[in-house]
mmCIF file of C-alpha atoms in Angstrom:
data_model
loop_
_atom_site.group_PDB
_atom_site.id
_atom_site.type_symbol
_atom_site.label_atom_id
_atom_site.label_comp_id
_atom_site.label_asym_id
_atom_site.label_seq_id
_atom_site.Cartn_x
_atom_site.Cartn_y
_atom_site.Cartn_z
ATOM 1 C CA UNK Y 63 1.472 -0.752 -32.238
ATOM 2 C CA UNK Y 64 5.011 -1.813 -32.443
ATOM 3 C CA UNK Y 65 7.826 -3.246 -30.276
ATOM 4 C CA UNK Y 66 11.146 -2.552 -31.973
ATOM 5 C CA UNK Y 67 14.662 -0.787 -30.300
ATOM 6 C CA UNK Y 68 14.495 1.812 -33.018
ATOM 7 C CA UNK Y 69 13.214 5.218 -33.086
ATOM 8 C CA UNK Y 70 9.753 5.521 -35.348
ATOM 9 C CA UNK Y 71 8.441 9.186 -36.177
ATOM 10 C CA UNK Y 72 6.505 10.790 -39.215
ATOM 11 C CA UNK Y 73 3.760 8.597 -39.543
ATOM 12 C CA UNK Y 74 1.240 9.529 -42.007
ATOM 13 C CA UNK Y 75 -2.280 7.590 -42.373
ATOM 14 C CA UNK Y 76 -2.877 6.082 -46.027
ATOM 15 C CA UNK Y 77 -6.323 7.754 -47.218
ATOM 16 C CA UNK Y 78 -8.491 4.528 -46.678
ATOM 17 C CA UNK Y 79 -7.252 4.749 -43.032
ATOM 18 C CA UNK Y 80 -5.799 0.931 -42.944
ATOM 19 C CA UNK Y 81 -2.432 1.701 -42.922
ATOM 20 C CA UNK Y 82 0.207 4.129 -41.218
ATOM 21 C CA UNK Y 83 3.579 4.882 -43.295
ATOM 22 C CA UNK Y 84 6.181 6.383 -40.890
ATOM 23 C CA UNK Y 85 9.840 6.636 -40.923
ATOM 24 C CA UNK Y 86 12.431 3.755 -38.906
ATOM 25 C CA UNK Y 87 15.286 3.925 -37.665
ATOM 26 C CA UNK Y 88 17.159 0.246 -36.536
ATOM 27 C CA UNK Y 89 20.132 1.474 -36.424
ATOM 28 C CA UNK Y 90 21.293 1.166 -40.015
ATOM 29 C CA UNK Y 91 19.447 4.206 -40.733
ATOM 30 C CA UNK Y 92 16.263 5.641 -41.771
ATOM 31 C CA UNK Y 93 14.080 4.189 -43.718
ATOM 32 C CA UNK Y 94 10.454 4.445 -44.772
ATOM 33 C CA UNK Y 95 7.837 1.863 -43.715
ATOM 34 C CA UNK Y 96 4.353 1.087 -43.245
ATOM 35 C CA UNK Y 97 2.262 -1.065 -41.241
ATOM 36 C CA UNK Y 98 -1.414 -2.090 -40.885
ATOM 37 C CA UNK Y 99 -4.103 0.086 -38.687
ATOM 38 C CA UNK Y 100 -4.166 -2.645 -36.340
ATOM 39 C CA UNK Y 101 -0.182 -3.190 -35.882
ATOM 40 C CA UNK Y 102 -0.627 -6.849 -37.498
ATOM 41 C CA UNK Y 103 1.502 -6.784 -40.738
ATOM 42 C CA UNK Y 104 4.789 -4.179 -40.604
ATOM 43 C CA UNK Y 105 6.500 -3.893 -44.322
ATOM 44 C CA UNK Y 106 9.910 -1.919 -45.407
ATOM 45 C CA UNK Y 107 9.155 0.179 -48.051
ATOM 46 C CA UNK Y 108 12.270 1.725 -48.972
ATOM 47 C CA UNK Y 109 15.234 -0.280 -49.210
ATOM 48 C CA UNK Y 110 17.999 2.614 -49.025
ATOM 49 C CA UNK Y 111 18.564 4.385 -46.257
ATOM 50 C CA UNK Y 112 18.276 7.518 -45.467
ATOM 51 C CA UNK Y 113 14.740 7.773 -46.606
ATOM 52 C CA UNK Y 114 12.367 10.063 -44.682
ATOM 53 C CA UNK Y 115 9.366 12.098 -45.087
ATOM 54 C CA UNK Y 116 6.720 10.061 -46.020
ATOM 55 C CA UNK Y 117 3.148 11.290 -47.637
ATOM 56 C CA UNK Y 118 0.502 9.229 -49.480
ATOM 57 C CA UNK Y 119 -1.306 10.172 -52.595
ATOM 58 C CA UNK Y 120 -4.807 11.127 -51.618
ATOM 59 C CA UNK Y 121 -6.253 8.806 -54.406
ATOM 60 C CA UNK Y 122 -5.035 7.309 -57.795
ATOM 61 C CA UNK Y 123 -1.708 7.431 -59.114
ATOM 62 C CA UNK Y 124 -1.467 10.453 -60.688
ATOM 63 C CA UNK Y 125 -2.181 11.073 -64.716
ATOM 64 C CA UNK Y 126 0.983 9.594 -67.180
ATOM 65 C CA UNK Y 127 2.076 6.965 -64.892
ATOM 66 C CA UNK Y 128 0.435 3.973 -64.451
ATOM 67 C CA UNK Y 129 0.505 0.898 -61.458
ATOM 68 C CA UNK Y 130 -1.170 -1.924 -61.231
ATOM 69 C CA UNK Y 131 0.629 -3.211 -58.083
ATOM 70 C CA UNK Y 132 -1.723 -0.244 -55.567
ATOM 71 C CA UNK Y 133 -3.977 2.290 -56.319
ATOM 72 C CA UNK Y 134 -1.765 4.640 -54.179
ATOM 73 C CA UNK Y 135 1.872 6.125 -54.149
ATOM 74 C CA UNK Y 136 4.073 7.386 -51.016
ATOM 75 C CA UNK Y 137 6.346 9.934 -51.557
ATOM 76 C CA UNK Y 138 9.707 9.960 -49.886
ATOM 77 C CA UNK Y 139 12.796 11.732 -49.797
ATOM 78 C CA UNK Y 140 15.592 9.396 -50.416
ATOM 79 C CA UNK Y 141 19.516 9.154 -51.110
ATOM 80 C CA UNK Y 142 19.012 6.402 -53.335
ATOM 81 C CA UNK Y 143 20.867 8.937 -56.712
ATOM 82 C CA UNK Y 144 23.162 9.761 -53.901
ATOM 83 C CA UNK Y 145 21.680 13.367 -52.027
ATOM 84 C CA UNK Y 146 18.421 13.864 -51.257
ATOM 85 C CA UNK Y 147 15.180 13.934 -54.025
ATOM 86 C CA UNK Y 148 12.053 13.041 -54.255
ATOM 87 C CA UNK Y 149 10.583 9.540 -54.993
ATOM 88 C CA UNK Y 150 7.231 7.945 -55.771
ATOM 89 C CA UNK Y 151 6.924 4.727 -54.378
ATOM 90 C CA UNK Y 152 4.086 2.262 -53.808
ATOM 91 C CA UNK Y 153 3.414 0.926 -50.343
ATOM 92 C CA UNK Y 154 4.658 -2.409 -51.182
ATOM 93 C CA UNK Y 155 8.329 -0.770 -51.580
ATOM 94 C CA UNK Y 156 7.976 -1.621 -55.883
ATOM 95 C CA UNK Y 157 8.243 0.675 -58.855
ATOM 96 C CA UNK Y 158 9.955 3.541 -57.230
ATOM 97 C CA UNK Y 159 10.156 6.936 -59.620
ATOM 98 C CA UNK Y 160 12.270 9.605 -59.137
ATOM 99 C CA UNK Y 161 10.706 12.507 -59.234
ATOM 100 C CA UNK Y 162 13.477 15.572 -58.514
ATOM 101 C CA UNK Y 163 17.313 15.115 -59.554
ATOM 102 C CA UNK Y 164 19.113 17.986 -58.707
ATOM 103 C CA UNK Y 165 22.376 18.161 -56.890
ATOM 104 C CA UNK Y 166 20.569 20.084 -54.224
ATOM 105 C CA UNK Y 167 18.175 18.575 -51.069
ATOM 106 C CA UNK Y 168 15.360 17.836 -52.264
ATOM 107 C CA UNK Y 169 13.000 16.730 -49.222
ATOM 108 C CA UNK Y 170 9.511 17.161 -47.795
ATOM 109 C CA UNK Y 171 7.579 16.446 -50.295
ATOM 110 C CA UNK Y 172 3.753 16.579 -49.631
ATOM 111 C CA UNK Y 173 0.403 15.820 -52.481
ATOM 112 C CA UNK Y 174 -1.800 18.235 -53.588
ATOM 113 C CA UNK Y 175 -5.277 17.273 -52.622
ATOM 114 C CA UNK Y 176 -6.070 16.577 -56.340
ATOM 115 C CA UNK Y 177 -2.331 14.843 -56.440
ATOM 116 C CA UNK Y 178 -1.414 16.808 -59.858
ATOM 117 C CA UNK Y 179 1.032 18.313 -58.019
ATOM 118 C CA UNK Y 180 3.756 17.666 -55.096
ATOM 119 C CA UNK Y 181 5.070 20.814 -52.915
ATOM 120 C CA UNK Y 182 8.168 20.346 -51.651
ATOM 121 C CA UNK Y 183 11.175 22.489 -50.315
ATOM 122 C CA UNK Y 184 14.849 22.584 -51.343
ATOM 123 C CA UNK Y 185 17.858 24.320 -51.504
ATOM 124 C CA UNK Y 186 18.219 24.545 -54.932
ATOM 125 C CA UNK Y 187 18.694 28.172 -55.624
ATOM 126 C CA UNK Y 188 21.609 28.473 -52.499
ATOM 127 C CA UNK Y 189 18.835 28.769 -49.794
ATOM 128 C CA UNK Y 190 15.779 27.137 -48.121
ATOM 129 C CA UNK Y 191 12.943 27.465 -50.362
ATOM 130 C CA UNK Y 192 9.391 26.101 -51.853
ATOM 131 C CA UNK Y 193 8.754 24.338 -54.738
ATOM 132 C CA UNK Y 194 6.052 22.981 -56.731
ATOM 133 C CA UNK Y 195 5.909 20.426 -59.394
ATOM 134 C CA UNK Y 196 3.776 18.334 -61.335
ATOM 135 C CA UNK Y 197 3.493 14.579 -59.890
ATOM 136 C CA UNK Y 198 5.505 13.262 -62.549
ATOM 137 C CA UNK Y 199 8.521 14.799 -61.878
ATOM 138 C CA UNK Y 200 8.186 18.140 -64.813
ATOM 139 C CA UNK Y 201 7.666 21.571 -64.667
ATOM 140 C CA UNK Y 202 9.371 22.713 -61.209
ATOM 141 C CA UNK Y 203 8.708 26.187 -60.023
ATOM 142 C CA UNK Y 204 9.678 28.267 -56.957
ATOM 143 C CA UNK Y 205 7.101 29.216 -54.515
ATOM 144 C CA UNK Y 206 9.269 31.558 -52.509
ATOM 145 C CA UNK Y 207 12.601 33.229 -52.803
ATOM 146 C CA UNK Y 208 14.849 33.279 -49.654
ATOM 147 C CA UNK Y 209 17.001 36.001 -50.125
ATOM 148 C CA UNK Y 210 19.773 35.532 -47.451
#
């Protein structure tokens, strides 16, 4: 579907199966794009890199925050605050959200199928763990405790 130098991994189908987000790297590194089903139209969605890890909501945004740009949000992990968290973004690149802000990495962030919540894994507690929240960002609780 695409001719480019770069290295392109991670690609995720959006839930109505016409586009593919997946993680670019041109050389300036990663970043987080999508591009149609049929490889015609290719868009940036994140504009600081690194971003990785990209997963679509499986429907609406979720309840409390609103869009009327897309009816769907991608999450990504990001260094846009400076280490990595977790970001709600729409697949035109607009109205990114933070969602985690902890000194910590913060990465691989996945919806719930009801997208209420977002699992993700970090090393907030001084080793590799799992988290879950609620989509907008609150009520963060460990899933497992790595005690190394």
């Amino acid at each position: 579907m695409t001719n480019t130098a770069g290295a392109e991994t991670d690609p995720k189908w959006a839930p109505d199966g016409t586009q593919i987000a997946f993680r670019y790297n041109d050389g300036g590194g990663d970043a987080v794009w999508i591009i149609d089903a049929d490889g015609a139209t290719r868009t940036r969605v994140t504009t600081v890199a690194p971003s990785t890890d990209p997963d679509w909501s499986p429907t609406l945004p979720p309840d409390g925050i609103t869009r009327e740009l897309a009816d769907t949000w991608i999450l990504v992990s990001s260094m846009a605050a400076g280490n990595w968290d977790i970001f709600a973004v729409g697949p035109d690149g607009s109205e990114a959200i933070q969602l985690t802000s902890d000194p910590a990495s913060d990465n691989g962030a996945a919806w719930s199928p009801d997208r209420s919540q977002v699992a993700f894994h970090s090393n907030r507690d001084g080793d590799s763990d799992s988290y879950v929240m609620n989509a907008d960002g609150s009520d963060i609780q460990a899933l497992t405790s790595n005690n190394v």
